[in-house]
Short mmCIF file of C-alpha atoms in Angstrom, two decimals:
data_model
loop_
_atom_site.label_atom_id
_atom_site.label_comp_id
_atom_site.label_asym_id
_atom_site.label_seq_id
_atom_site.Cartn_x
_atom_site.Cartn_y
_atom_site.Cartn_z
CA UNK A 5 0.00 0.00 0.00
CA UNK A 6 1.10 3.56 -0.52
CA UNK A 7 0.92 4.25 2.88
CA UNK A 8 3.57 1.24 3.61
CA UNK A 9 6.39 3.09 1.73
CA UNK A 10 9.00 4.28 3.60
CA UNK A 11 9.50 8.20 3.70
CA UNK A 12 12.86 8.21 1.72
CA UNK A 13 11.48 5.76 -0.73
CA UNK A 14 7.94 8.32 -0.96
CA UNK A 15 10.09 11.30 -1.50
CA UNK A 16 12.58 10.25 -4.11
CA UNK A 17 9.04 8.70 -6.08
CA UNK A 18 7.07 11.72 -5.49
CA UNK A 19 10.63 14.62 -6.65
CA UNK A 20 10.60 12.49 -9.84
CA UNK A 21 7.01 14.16 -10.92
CA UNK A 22 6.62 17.23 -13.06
CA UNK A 23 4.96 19.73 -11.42
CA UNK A 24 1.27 19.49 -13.21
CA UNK A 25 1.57 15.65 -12.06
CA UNK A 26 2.34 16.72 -8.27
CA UNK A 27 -0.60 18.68 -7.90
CA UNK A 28 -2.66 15.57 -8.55
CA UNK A 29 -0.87 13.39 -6.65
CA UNK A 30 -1.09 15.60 -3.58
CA UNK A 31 -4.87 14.20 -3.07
CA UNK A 32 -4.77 10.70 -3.63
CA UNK A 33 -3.09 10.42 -0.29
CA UNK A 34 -3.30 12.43 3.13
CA UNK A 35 0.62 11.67 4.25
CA UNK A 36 1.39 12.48 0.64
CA UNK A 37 -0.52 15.40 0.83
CA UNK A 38 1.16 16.38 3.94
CA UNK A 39 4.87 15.53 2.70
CA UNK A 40 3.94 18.31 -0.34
CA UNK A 41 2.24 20.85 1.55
CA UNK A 42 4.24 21.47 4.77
CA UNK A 43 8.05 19.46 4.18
CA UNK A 44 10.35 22.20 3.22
CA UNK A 45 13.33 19.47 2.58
CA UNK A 46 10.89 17.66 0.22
CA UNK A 47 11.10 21.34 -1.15
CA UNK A 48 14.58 21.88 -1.50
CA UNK A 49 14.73 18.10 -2.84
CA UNK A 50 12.23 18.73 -5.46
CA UNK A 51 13.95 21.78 -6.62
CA UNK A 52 16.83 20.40 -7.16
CA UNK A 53 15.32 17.31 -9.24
CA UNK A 54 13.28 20.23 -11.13
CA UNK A 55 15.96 21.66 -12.32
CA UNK A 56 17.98 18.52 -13.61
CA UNK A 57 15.12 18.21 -15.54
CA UNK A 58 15.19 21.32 -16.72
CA UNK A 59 11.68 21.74 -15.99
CA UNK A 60 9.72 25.63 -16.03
CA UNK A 61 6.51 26.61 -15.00
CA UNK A 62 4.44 29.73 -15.62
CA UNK A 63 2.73 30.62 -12.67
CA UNK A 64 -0.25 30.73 -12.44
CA UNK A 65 -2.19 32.35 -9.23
CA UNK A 66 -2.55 36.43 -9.80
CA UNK A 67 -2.65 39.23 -6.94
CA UNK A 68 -6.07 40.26 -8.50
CA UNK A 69 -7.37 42.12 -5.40
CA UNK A 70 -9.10 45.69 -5.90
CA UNK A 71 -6.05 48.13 -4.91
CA UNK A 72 -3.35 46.13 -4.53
CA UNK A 73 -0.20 47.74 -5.82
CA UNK A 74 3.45 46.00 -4.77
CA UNK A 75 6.55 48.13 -4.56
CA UNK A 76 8.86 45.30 -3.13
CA UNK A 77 8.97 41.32 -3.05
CA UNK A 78 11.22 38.99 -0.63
CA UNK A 79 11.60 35.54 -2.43
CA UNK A 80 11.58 32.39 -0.32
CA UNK A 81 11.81 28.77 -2.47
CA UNK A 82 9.18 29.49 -4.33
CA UNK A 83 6.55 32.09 -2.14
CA UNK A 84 6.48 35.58 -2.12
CA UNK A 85 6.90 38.22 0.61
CA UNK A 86 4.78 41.51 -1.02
CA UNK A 87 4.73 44.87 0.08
CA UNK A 88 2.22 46.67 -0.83
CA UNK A 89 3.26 50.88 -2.42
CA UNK A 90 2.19 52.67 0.35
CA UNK A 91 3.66 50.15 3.03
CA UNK A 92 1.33 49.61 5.17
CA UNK A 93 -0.11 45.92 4.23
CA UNK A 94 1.96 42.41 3.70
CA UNK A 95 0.68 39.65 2.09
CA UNK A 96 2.36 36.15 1.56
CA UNK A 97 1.40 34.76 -1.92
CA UNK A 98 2.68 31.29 -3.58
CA UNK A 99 2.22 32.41 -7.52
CA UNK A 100 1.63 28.80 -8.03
CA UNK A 101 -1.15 27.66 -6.23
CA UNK A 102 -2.49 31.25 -5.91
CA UNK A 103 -3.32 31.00 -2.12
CA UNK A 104 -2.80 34.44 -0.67
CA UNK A 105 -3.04 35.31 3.25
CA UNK A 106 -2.76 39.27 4.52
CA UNK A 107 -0.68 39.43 7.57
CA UNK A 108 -1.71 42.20 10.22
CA UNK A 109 0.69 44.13 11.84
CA UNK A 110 1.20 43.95 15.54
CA UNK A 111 0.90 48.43 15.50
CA UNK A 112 1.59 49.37 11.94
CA UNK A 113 3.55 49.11 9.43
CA UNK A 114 6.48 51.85 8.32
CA UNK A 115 7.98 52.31 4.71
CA UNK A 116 11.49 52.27 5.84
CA UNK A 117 10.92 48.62 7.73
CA UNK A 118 12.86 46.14 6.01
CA UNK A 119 11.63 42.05 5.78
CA UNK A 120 12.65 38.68 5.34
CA UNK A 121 10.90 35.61 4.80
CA UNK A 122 11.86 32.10 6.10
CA UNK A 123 11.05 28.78 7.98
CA UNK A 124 11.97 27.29 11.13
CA UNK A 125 13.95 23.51 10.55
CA UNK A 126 11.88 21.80 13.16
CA UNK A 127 8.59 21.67 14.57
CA UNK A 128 6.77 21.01 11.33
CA UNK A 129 9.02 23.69 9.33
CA UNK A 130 6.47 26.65 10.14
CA UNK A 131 6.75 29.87 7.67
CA UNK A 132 8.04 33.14 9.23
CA UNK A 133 8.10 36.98 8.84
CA UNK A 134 11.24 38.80 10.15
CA UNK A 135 9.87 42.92 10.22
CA UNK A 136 13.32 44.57 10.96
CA UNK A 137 12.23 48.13 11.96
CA UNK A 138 14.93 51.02 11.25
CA UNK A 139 14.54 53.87 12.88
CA UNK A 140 17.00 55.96 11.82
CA UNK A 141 14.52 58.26 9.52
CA UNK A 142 12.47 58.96 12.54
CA UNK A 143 14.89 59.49 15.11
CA UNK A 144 17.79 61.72 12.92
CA UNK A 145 19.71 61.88 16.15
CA UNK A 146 20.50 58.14 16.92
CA UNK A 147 19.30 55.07 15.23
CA UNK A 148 17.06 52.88 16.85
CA UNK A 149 16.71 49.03 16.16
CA UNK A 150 13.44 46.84 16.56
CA UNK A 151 12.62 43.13 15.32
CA UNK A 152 9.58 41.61 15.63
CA UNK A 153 8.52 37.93 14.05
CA UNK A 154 5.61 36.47 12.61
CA UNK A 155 4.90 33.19 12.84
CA UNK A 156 2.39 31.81 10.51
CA UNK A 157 1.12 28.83 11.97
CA UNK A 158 0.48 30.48 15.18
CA UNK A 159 -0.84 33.84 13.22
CA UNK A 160 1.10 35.80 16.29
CA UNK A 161 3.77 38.27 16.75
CA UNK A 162 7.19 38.01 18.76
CA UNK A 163 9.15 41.15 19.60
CA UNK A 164 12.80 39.93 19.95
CA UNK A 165 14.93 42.12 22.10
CA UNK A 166 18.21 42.70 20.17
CA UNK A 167 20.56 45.67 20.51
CA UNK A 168 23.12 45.03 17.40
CA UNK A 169 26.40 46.87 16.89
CA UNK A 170 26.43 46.78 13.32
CA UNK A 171 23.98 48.16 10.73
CA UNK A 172 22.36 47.05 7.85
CA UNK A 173 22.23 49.50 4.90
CA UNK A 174 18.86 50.33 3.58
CA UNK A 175 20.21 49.83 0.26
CA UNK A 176 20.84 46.15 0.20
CA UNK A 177 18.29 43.77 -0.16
CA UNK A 178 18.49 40.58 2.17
CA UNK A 179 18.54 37.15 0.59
CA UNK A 180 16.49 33.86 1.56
CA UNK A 181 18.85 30.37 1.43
CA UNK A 182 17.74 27.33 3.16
CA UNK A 183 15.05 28.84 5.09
CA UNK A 184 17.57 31.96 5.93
CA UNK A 185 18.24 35.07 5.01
CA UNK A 186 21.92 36.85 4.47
CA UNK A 187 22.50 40.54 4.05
CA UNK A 188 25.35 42.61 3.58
CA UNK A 189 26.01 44.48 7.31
CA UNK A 190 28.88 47.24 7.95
CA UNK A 191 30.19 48.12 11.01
CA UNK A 192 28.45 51.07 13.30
CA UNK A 193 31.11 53.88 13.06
CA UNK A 194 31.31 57.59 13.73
CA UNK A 195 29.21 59.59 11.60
CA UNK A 196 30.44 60.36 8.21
CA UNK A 197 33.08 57.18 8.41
CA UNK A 198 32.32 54.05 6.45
CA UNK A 199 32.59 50.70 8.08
CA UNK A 200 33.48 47.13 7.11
CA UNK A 201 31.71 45.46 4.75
CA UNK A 202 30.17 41.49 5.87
CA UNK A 203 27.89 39.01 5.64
CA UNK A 204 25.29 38.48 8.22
CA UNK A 205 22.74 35.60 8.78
CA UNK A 206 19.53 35.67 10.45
CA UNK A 207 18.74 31.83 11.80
CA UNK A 208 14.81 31.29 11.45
CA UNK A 209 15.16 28.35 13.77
CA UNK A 210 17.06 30.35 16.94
CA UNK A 211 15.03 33.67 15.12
CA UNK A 212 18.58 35.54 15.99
CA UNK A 213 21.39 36.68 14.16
CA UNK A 214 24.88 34.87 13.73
CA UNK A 215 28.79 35.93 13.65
CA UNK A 216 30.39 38.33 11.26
CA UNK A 217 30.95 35.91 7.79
CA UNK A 218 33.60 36.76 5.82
CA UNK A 219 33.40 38.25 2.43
CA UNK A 220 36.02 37.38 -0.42
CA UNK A 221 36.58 41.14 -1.06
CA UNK A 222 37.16 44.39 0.42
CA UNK A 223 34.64 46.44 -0.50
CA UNK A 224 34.11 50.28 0.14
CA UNK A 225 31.35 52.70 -0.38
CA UNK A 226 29.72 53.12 -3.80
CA UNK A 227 30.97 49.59 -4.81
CA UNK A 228 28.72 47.50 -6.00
CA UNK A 229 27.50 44.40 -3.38
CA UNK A 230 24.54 41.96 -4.75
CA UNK A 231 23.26 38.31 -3.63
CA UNK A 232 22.30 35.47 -5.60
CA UNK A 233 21.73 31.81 -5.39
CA UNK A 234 22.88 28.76 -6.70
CA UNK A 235 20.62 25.60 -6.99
CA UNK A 236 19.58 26.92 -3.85
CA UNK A 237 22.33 24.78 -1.80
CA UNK A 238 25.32 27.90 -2.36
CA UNK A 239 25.36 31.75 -1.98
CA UNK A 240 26.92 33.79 -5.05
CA UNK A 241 28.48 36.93 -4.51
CA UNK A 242 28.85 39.90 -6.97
CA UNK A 243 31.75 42.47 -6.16
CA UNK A 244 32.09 45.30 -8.97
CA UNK A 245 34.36 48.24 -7.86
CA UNK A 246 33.37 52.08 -8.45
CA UNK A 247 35.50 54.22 -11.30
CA UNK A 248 37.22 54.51 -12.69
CA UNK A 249 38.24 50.58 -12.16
CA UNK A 250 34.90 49.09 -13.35
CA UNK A 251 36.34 45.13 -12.76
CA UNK A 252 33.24 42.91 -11.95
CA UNK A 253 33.91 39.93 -9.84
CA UNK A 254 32.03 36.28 -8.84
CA UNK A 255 32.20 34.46 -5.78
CA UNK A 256 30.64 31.24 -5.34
CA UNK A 257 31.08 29.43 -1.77
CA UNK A 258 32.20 26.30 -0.93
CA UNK A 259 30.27 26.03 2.65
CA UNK A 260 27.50 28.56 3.63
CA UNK A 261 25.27 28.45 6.83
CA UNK A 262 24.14 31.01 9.41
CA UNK A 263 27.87 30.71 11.25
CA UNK A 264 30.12 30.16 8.37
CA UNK A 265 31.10 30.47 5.20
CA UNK A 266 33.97 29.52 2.88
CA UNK A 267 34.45 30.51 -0.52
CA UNK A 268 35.79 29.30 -3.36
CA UNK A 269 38.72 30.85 -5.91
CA UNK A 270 36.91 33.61 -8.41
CA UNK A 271 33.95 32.28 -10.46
CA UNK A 272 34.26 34.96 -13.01
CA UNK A 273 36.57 38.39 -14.09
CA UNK A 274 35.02 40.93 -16.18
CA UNK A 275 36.97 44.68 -16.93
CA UNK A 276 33.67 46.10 -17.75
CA UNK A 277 35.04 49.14 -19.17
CA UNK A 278 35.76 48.47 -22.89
CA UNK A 279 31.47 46.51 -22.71
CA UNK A 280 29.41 48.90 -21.49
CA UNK A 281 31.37 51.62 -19.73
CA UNK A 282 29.28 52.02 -16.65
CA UNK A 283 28.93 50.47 -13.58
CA UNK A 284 26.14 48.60 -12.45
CA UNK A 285 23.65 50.20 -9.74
CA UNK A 286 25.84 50.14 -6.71
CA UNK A 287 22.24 48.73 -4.91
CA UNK A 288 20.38 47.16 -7.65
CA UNK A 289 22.07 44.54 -10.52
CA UNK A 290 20.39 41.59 -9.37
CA UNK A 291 21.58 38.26 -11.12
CA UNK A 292 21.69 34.80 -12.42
CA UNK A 293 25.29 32.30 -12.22
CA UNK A 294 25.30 29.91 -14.84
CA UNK A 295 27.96 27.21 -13.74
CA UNK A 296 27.72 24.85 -16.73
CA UNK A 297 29.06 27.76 -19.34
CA UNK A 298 31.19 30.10 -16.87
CA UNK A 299 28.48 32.94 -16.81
CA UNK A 300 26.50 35.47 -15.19
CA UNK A 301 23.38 37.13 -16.22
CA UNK A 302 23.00 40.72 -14.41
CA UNK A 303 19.50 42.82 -14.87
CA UNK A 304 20.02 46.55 -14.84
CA UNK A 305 18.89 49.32 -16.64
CA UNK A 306 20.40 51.69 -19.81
CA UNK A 307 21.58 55.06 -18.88
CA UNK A 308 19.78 58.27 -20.03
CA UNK A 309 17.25 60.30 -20.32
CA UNK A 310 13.16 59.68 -18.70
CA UNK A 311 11.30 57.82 -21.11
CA UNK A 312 14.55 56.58 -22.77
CA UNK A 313 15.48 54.08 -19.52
CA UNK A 314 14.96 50.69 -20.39
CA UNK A 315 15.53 47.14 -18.78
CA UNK A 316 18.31 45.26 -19.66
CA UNK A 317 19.96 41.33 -19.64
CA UNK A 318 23.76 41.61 -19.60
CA UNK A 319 25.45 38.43 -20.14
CA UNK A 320 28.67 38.23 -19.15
CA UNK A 321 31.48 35.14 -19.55
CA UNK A 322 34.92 34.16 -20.42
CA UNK A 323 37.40 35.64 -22.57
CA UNK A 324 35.13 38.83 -23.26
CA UNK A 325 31.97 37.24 -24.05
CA UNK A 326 29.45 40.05 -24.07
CA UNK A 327 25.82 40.40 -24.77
CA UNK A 328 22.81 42.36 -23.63
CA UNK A 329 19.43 41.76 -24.82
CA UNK A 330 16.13 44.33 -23.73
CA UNK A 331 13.55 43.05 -22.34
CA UNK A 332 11.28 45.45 -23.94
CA UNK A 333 9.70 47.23 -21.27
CA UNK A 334 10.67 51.17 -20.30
CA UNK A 335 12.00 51.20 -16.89
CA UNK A 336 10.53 53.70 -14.33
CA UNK A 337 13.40 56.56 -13.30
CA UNK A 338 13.09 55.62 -9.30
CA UNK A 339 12.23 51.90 -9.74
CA UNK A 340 15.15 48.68 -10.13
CA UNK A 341 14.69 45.71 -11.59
CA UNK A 342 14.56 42.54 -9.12
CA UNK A 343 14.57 39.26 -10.29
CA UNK A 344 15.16 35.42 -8.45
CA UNK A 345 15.76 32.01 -9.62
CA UNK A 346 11.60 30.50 -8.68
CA UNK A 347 10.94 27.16 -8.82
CA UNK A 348 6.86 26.80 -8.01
CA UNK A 349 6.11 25.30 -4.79
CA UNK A 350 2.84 23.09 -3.37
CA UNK A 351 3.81 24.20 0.31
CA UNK A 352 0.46 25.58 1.92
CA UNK A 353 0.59 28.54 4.99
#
């Protein structure tokens, strides 16, 4: 009987499906049901089969309510973090199945909070919202740090008492990996200094930060710092320095989890000077790593005038190899393209 399999044996049968096939399955069985619905490492295992296989899906659930306009989106293996433009609402959304829940806030909500999206690694893998609340524009004469957590299974709010000594640009957005999320942190210095550039982890599980992780650069203001993902098991780093130097740089690590990370040697070199002869945004120029054919895929936008701005595909590999394709939309002056590697995903919240 199906229900005498045992759970490795379920998993590796049930990874093998394409995605239109696991949506059926789902019902024919309630453990199966359960293994698709709430097991985030059947999630990570599923992704990693889907993309062996090469396989892509167009989602297929839409944020059709009245109203609803998005300025920002936090990526987490396949669900969406939304805030809405005026930043007072949040809503979780999986594209895929088109379930959508609205999460309250425990006062309100402020446009300058930041967020993160993630899941704890045991007690049934529940989803959380990290609200990390800055501050800094409010109170011009110190800065002011508040994190609060939503947990989704329990529909509640935790305020976690934290007092860091290190801040977290505004600029940089925060990346989700294995049910974490990493940012780019700098040391808190004296006003008008720059501090060190790092990597910090926030654990969903212990919902607290971890150590200081090493970056394989030195980095200083106006370079250009940006996050990516690889088969969602490895973090990739992008490092371009400011002019007049222009060299763009890839990282890939070797080890990565909320306490440490190793990297390995350069991924990929690029003098960017003689290809397009600007740099990319110093907070935008989100991107893709392609591993098989030594290359990197970086969205940005043309230079110019309003109405002129459009957004761009730079590809970018070996021995020169240059080429940007438009994706034939005009790009807004204030507004960045943000793209992620999504795989759709059955998991229910």
């Amino acid at each position: 009987m199906i229900s005498d399999l045992p759970r490795d044996m379920e998993e590796e049968v049930l990874s093998k499906l394409p995605m239109t096939s696991l949506r059926r399955a789902r019902f024919t069985c309630k453990r199966w049901n359960n293994t698709l619905s709430k097991d985030w490492s059947f999630t990570r295992k599923y992704n990693g089969e889907a993309a062996k296989r090469k396989e892509s899906q167009v989602p297929i659930g839409k944020l059709d309510d009245a109203g609803v306009d998005i300025i920002n989106v936090f990526h987490c293996q396949g669900l969406l973090l939304c805030v809405t433009k005026d930043g007072t609402r949040l809503i979780v959304w999986n594209p895929f199945t088109g379930q959508t829940r609205w999460i309250k806030p425990r006062d309100s909500y402020h446009r300058c909070d930041r967020y993160a999206l993630g899941y704890e690694k045991k007690n049934n893998y529940p989803l959380k919202v990290l609200r990390f609340v800055d501050d800094y524009y409010r109170n011009l004469n110190r800065r002011v740090y508040k994190f609060e957590i939503f947990n989704l299974n329990s529909s509640s709010w935790k305020v976690v008492d934290f007092n860091p000594d290190w801040i977290i640009p505004y600029i940089y957005p925060g990346l989700s990996l294995k049910g974490n999320t990493y940012w780019f942190a700098e040391n808190k210095v004296a006003p008008g200094k720059i501090g060190r550039v790092f990597l910090l982890c926030f654990n969903f599980t212990t919902e607290s930060f971890g150590p200081r992780l090493r970056l394989p650069f030195r980095g200083r203001y106006g370079d250009t710092l940006t996050l990516s993902s690889v088969r969602e098991e490895q973090l990739a780093v992008l490092f371009q320095e400011c002019a007049p130097v222009y060299i763009l740089k890839v990282w890939i690590s070797s080890k990565v989890g909320p306490s440490a990370v190793s990297w390995n040697k350069v991924f990929l070199s690029v003098d960017m000077r003689p290809l397009i002869g600007f740099q990319f945004h110093c907070f935008a120029g989100s991107f893709f790593v392609d591993e098989k054919n030594n290359a990197v895929v970086v969205i940005d936008k043309t230079r110019g005038l309003p109405f002129t701005i459009r957004n761009m595909a730079y590809v970018l590999g070996e021995n020169g190899y240059f080429k940007s394709v438009d994706l034939g939309d005009f790009a807004p002056m204030k507004c960045w393209p943000l793209v992620c590697s999504y795989v759709p995903s059955l998991v229910k919240f």
